[in-house]
N, CA and C of each residue as an Amber inpcrd file, in Angstrom:
protein
   327
   0.8390000  -1.1740000   0.0000000   0.0000000   0.0000000   0.0000000
   0.8890000   1.2440000   0.0000000   0.5730000   2.1870000  -0.8660000
   1.4040000   3.3800000  -0.9640000   1.1950000   4.2910000   0.2440000
   2.1820000   5.1280000   0.4870000   2.0700000   6.1010000   1.5670000
   0.8870000   7.0360000   1.3280000   0.6490000   7.4070000   0.0840000
  -0.4570000   8.3020000  -0.2350000  -1.8010000   7.6610000   0.1100000
  -1.9510000   6.3830000  -0.2050000  -3.1840000   5.6720000   0.1380000
  -3.3460000   5.6060000   1.6470000  -2.2570000   5.3700000   2.3570000
  -2.3100000   5.3460000   3.8170000  -2.7790000   6.6950000   4.3640000
  -2.2910000   7.7890000   3.7950000  -2.6940000   9.1210000   4.2480000
  -4.1830000   9.3660000   4.0110000  -4.6940000   8.9190000   2.8690000
  -6.1190000   9.0800000   2.5730000  -6.9490000   8.2520000   3.5510000
  -6.5430000   7.0170000   3.7930000  -7.2790000   6.1720000   4.7280000
  -7.2670000   6.7520000   6.1340000  -6.1310000   7.2480000   6.5610000
  -6.0650000   7.8740000   7.8940000  -7.0020000   9.0670000   7.9850000
  -7.0580000   9.8640000   6.9200000  -7.9580000  11.0210000   6.9030000
  -9.4140000  10.5770000   7.0190000  -9.7810000   9.5280000   6.2960000
 -11.1530000   9.0180000   6.3580000 -11.4650000   8.3950000   7.7140000
 -10.4650000   7.7900000   8.3500000 -10.6740000   7.1240000   9.6400000
 -10.6990000   8.0960000  10.8210000 -10.2930000   9.3520000  10.6070000
 -10.3520000  10.3250000  11.7030000 -11.7570000  10.4160000  12.2680000
 -12.7420000  10.3690000  11.4090000 -14.1520000  10.3610000  11.8090000
 -14.8970000   9.5390000  10.7660000 -14.9710000   8.2230000  10.9700000
 -15.5400000   7.3360000   9.9420000 -16.9790000   7.6580000   9.5390000
 -17.7420000   8.2980000  10.4090000 -19.1310000   8.6010000  10.0830000
 -19.2720000   9.8900000   9.2810000 -18.2240000  10.6720000   9.2120000
 -18.2810000  11.9760000   8.5550000 -18.0660000  11.8480000   7.0490000
 -18.9230000  12.5320000   6.2940000 -18.7240000  12.6370000   4.8520000
 -17.7600000  13.7820000   4.5990000 -16.7830000  13.5420000   3.7350000
 -15.8030000  14.5780000   3.3880000 -15.7670000  14.7170000   1.8770000
 -15.6500000  15.9490000   1.4200000 -15.5340000  16.1570000  -0.0240000
 -14.0580000  16.1200000  -0.4070000 -13.7960000  15.9340000  -1.6820000
 -12.4400000  15.6800000  -2.1660000 -11.4060000  16.7060000  -1.7540000
 -11.6980000  17.9980000  -1.9270000 -10.7030000  19.0150000  -1.5790000
 -10.4650000  19.0860000  -0.0740000 -11.4700000  18.7420000   0.6990000
 -11.2860000  18.6620000   2.1550000 -10.3020000  17.5370000   2.4810000
 -10.4450000  16.4130000   1.8070000  -9.5120000  15.3010000   2.0070000
  -8.1040000  15.6790000   1.5610000  -7.9980000  16.4900000   0.5150000
  -6.6820000  16.9760000   0.0710000  -5.9940000  17.7240000   1.2130000
  -6.7390000  18.5990000   1.8690000  -6.1780000  19.3840000   2.9680000
  -5.7930000  18.5000000   4.1490000  -6.6770000  17.5890000   4.5320000
  -6.4180000  16.7310000   5.6920000  -5.2340000  15.8040000   5.4340000
  -5.1820000  15.2160000   4.2330000  -4.1180000  14.2590000   3.9120000
  -2.8380000  14.9520000   3.4640000  -2.9390000  16.2300000   3.0840000
  -1.7580000  16.9460000   2.6100000  -1.3060000  16.5010000   1.2310000
  -2.2700000  16.1410000   0.3890000  -1.9650000  15.6410000  -0.9510000
  -2.7310000  16.4460000  -2.0000000  -2.1990000  16.5350000  -3.2250000
  -2.9120000  17.2530000  -4.2830000  -4.0980000  16.4470000  -4.8140000
  -5.0200000  17.1630000  -5.4380000  -6.2310000  16.5110000  -5.9500000
  -5.9200000  15.4420000  -6.9930000  -4.8750000  15.6410000  -7.7790000
  -4.4970000  14.6450000  -8.7800000  -4.0420000  13.3330000  -8.1800000
  -3.7210000  13.3460000  -6.9070000  -3.3490000  12.1240000  -6.1850000
  -4.5590000  11.5510000  -5.4500000  -5.3510000  12.4130000  -4.8420000
  -6.4890000  11.9930000  -4.0170000  -7.5680000  11.2790000  -4.8240000
  -7.9920000  11.8860000  -5.9290000  -9.1520000  11.3490000  -6.6440000
  -8.9330000   9.9480000  -7.2250000  -7.7830000   9.6260000  -7.8030000
  -7.5870000   8.2350000  -8.2500000  -7.5960000   7.2390000  -7.0820000
  -7.0630000   7.6470000  -5.9450000  -7.0790000   6.7680000  -4.7640000
  -8.5180000   6.5490000  -4.3130000  -9.3060000   7.6170000  -4.2440000
 -10.7080000   7.4770000  -3.8390000 -11.4830000   6.5960000  -4.8150000
 -11.1990000   6.7270000  -6.1050000 -11.8810000   5.8930000  -7.1080000
 -11.5490000   4.4170000  -6.8950000 -10.2640000   4.1180000  -6.6240000
  -9.8790000   2.7220000  -6.3740000 -10.5200000   2.1940000  -5.0960000
 -10.5330000   3.0160000  -4.0400000 -11.1380000   2.5830000  -2.7740000
 -12.6410000   2.3610000  -2.9370000 -13.2710000   3.1620000  -3.7730000
 -14.6980000   2.9760000  -4.0220000 -14.9460000   1.7010000  -4.8330000
 -14.0840000   1.4130000  -5.7920000 -14.2310000   0.1990000  -6.6110000
 -14.1640000  -1.0650000  -5.7640000 -13.3160000  -1.0640000  -4.7290000
 -13.1760000  -2.2620000  -3.8950000 -14.1450000  -2.2600000  -2.7120000
 -14.9910000  -1.2240000  -2.6050000 -16.0250000  -1.2060000  -1.5850000
 -15.6060000  -0.6450000  -0.2300000 -14.4450000  -0.0240000  -0.1640000
 -13.9950000   0.5550000   1.1130000 -14.5960000   1.9280000   1.3460000
 -15.0180000   2.5980000   0.2720000 -15.5410000   3.9580000   0.3380000
 -16.8230000   4.0360000  -0.4790000 -17.7770000   4.8160000   0.0350000
 -18.9930000   5.1560000  -0.7120000 -18.9400000   6.6450000  -1.0100000
 -19.5830000   7.0340000  -2.0980000 -19.6450000   8.4600000  -2.4150000
 -21.0620000   8.8500000  -2.7930000 -21.3800000  10.1120000  -2.5390000
 -22.6710000  10.6750000  -2.9250000 -22.4380000  12.0980000  -3.4160000
 -23.3030000  12.5220000  -4.3220000 -23.2230000  13.8960000  -4.8190000
 -24.0670000  14.8080000  -3.9430000 -23.5770000  16.0040000  -3.7720000
 -24.2770000  17.0270000  -3.0170000 -25.5770000  17.3980000  -3.7310000
 -26.5750000  17.7720000  -2.9590000 -27.8480000  18.2370000  -3.5020000
 -27.5770000  19.4710000  -4.3720000 -28.0670000  19.4800000  -5.6110000
 -27.7940000  20.6170000  -6.5060000 -28.2190000  21.9710000  -5.9230000
 -29.2820000  22.0010000  -5.1710000 -29.7510000  23.2700000  -4.6030000
 -28.7170000  23.8750000  -3.6570000 -27.9820000  23.0450000  -2.9590000
 -26.9910000  23.5280000  -1.9940000 -25.8440000  24.2330000  -2.7000000
 -25.2840000  23.6000000  -3.7110000 -24.1360000  24.2210000  -4.3850000
 -24.5700000  25.4330000  -5.2150000 -25.7700000  25.3910000  -5.7650000
 -26.2490000  26.5430000  -6.5260000 -26.4270000  27.7550000  -5.6160000
 -26.9890000  27.5150000  -4.4450000 -27.1860000  28.6020000  -3.4800000
 -25.8450000  29.1620000  -3.0030000 -24.8530000  28.2670000  -2.8370000
 -23.5290000  28.6890000  -2.3790000 -22.7010000  29.3060000  -3.5130000
 -23.1330000  29.1260000  -4.7510000 -22.4230000  29.6950000  -5.8930000
 -21.0810000  29.0380000  -6.1610000 -21.0350000  27.7220000  -6.0120000
 -19.7840000  26.9870000  -6.2240000 -20.1040000  25.6750000  -6.9320000
 -19.0760000  24.9860000  -7.4200000 -19.3180000  23.6840000  -8.0750000
 -19.8960000  22.6580000  -7.0870000 -20.5830000  21.7060000  -7.6440000
 -21.1720000  20.6210000  -6.8620000 -20.0650000  19.7550000  -6.2710000
 -20.2480000  19.3310000  -5.0280000 -19.2590000  18.5090000  -4.3380000
 -19.6830000  17.0390000  -4.3180000 -18.6900000  16.1970000  -4.3780000
 -18.9150000  14.7670000  -4.1990000 -18.3630000  14.4160000  -2.8220000
 -19.1870000  13.8000000  -2.0030000 -18.8080000  13.4610000  -0.6420000
 -18.4290000  11.9880000  -0.5430000 -17.3890000  11.7270000   0.2380000
 -16.8730000  10.3710000   0.4270000 -16.9480000  10.0000000   1.8980000
 -17.2820000   8.7320000   2.1380000 -17.2940000   8.2120000   3.5020000
 -16.7920000   6.7710000   3.4620000 -15.9830000   6.4250000   4.4330000
 -15.4740000   5.0610000   4.5070000 -16.6060000   4.1530000   4.9840000
 -16.7190000   2.9810000   4.3860000 -17.7630000   2.0320000   4.7850000
 -17.3370000   1.3190000   6.0690000 -18.2760000   0.6530000   6.7110000
 -17.9490000  -0.0880000   7.9340000 -16.9070000  -1.1540000   7.6250000
 -17.1300000  -1.9210000   6.5680000 -16.1730000  -2.9470000   6.1660000
 -14.8490000  -2.3160000   5.7470000 -14.9310000  -1.1990000   5.0420000
 -13.7290000  -0.4890000   4.6130000 -12.9090000  -0.0080000   5.7940000
 -13.5840000   0.4620000   6.8400000 -12.8790000   0.9340000   8.0360000
 -12.1260000  -0.2150000   8.7010000 -12.7780000  -1.3580000   8.8040000
 -12.1200000  -2.5230000   9.4070000 -10.9110000  -2.9580000   8.5760000
 -11.0980000  -3.0380000   7.2820000 -10.0010000  -3.4510000   6.3990000
  -8.8770000  -2.4080000   6.3690000  -9.2540000  -1.1440000   6.4000000
  -8.2470000  -0.0770000   6.3870000  -7.4050000  -0.1180000   7.6620000
  -8.0400000  -0.2950000   8.7960000  -7.2840000  -0.3700000  10.0550000
  -6.3070000  -1.5430000  10.0210000  -6.7700000  -2.6720000   9.5080000
  -5.9070000  -3.8520000   9.4040000  -4.7490000  -3.5920000   8.4380000
  -5.0470000  -3.0050000   7.2970000  -4.0080000  -2.7300000   6.2920000
  -2.9960000  -1.7050000   6.8150000  -3.4750000  -0.6870000   7.5230000
  -2.5660000   0.3140000   8.0840000  -1.6750000  -0.2970000   9.1620000
  -2.2350000  -1.1880000   9.9530000  -1.4370000  -1.8600000  10.9840000
  -0.3570000  -2.7300000  10.3420000  -0.7080000  -3.4500000   9.2730000
   0.2830000  -4.2660000   8.5630000   1.3720000  -3.3920000   7.9560000
   0.9790000  -2.2820000   7.3780000   1.9550000  -1.3690000   6.7620000
   2.8840000  -0.8000000   7.8300000   2.3480000  -0.4970000   8.9900000
   3.1670000   0.0440000  10.0820000   4.1760000  -1.0060000  10.5520000
   3.6980000  -2.2350000  10.7220000   4.6060000  -3.3180000  11.1610000
   5.6980000  -3.5520000  10.1300000   5.3560000  -3.4870000   8.8560000
   6.3350000  -3.7210000   7.7900000   7.4150000  -2.6400000   7.7990000
   7.0410000  -1.4130000   8.1330000   8.0180000  -0.3230000   8.1970000
   8.9760000  -0.4910000   9.3620000   8.5370000  -1.1330000  10.4180000
   9.3600000  -1.2890000  11.6070000  10.4350000  -2.3620000  11.4370000
  10.2900000  -3.2300000  10.4430000  11.2580000  -4.2870000  10.2160000
  12.3930000  -3.7570000   9.3490000  13.6490000  -4.0200000   9.7360000
  14.7670000  -3.5360000   8.9160000  14.8010000  -4.2460000   7.5670000
  15.2470000  -3.5300000   6.5730000  15.3810000  -4.1130000   5.2450000
  16.5740000  -5.0500000   5.2210000  16.5180000  -6.1330000   4.4510000
  17.6580000  -7.0500000   4.3650000  18.9100000  -6.3030000   3.9010000
  20.0190000  -6.5700000   4.5610000  21.2740000  -5.9500000   4.1870000
  21.4720000  -4.5580000   4.7540000  20.5320000  -4.0850000   5.5800000
  20.6220000  -2.7450000   6.1480000  20.9130000  -2.7990000   7.6390000
  21.6580000  -3.7640000   8.0690000  21.9930000  -3.8740000   9.4880000
  22.9170000  -2.7250000   9.8800000  22.7490000  -2.2470000  11.0900000
  23.5930000  -1.1490000  11.5750000  25.0320000  -1.6340000  11.7090000
  25.9530000  -0.7980000  11.2670000  27.3750000  -1.1140000  11.3660000
  28.0490000  -0.1890000  12.3570000  28.9980000  -0.6800000  13.1210000
  29.7070000   0.1950000  14.0370000  30.4810000   1.2570000  13.2560000
  30.4160000   2.5190000  13.7370000  31.1620000   3.6030000  13.1120000
  32.5700000   3.6330000  13.6640000  33.4420000   4.3470000  12.9820000
  34.8440000   4.4410000  13.3910000  34.9830000   5.0420000  14.7810000
  34.0330000   5.9260000  15.1720000  34.1440000   6.5660000  16.4830000
  33.4540000   5.7480000  17.5840000  33.0350000   4.5490000  17.2800000
  32.3940000   3.6780000  18.2760000  30.8900000   3.7500000  18.2580000
  30.2950000   4.7130000  17.5280000  28.8420000   4.8140000  17.4190000
  28.3220000   3.8650000  16.3560000  27.1100000   4.0580000  15.9420000
  26.4990000   3.2330000  14.9000000  26.2580000   4.1080000  13.6900000
  26.6190000   3.5990000  12.5060000  26.3730000   4.3640000  11.2830000
  25.2690000   3.7370000  10.4820000
């Protein structure tokens, strides 16, 4: 799982019941829209995320483009937590051949 996908999942898991629109997720995850939207599309395809379009009357009254809201599903939240935990554990394991070597001054390099 990519770091970007992990950031999107963490943003959605901050409040699993809350619907968030794409640009809001960009701000929370710290990623550009060109990265966020393909990730959301993939998560929706596998059933981890649901999306709904904003009521047209709301965006017309606000004078802005219509928003698409995303929310993590119950099953998606469970799977995301498991996947994030696995990704975290994998990061904690040293890579093969990357063992710490003693430095010339007695420290570790």
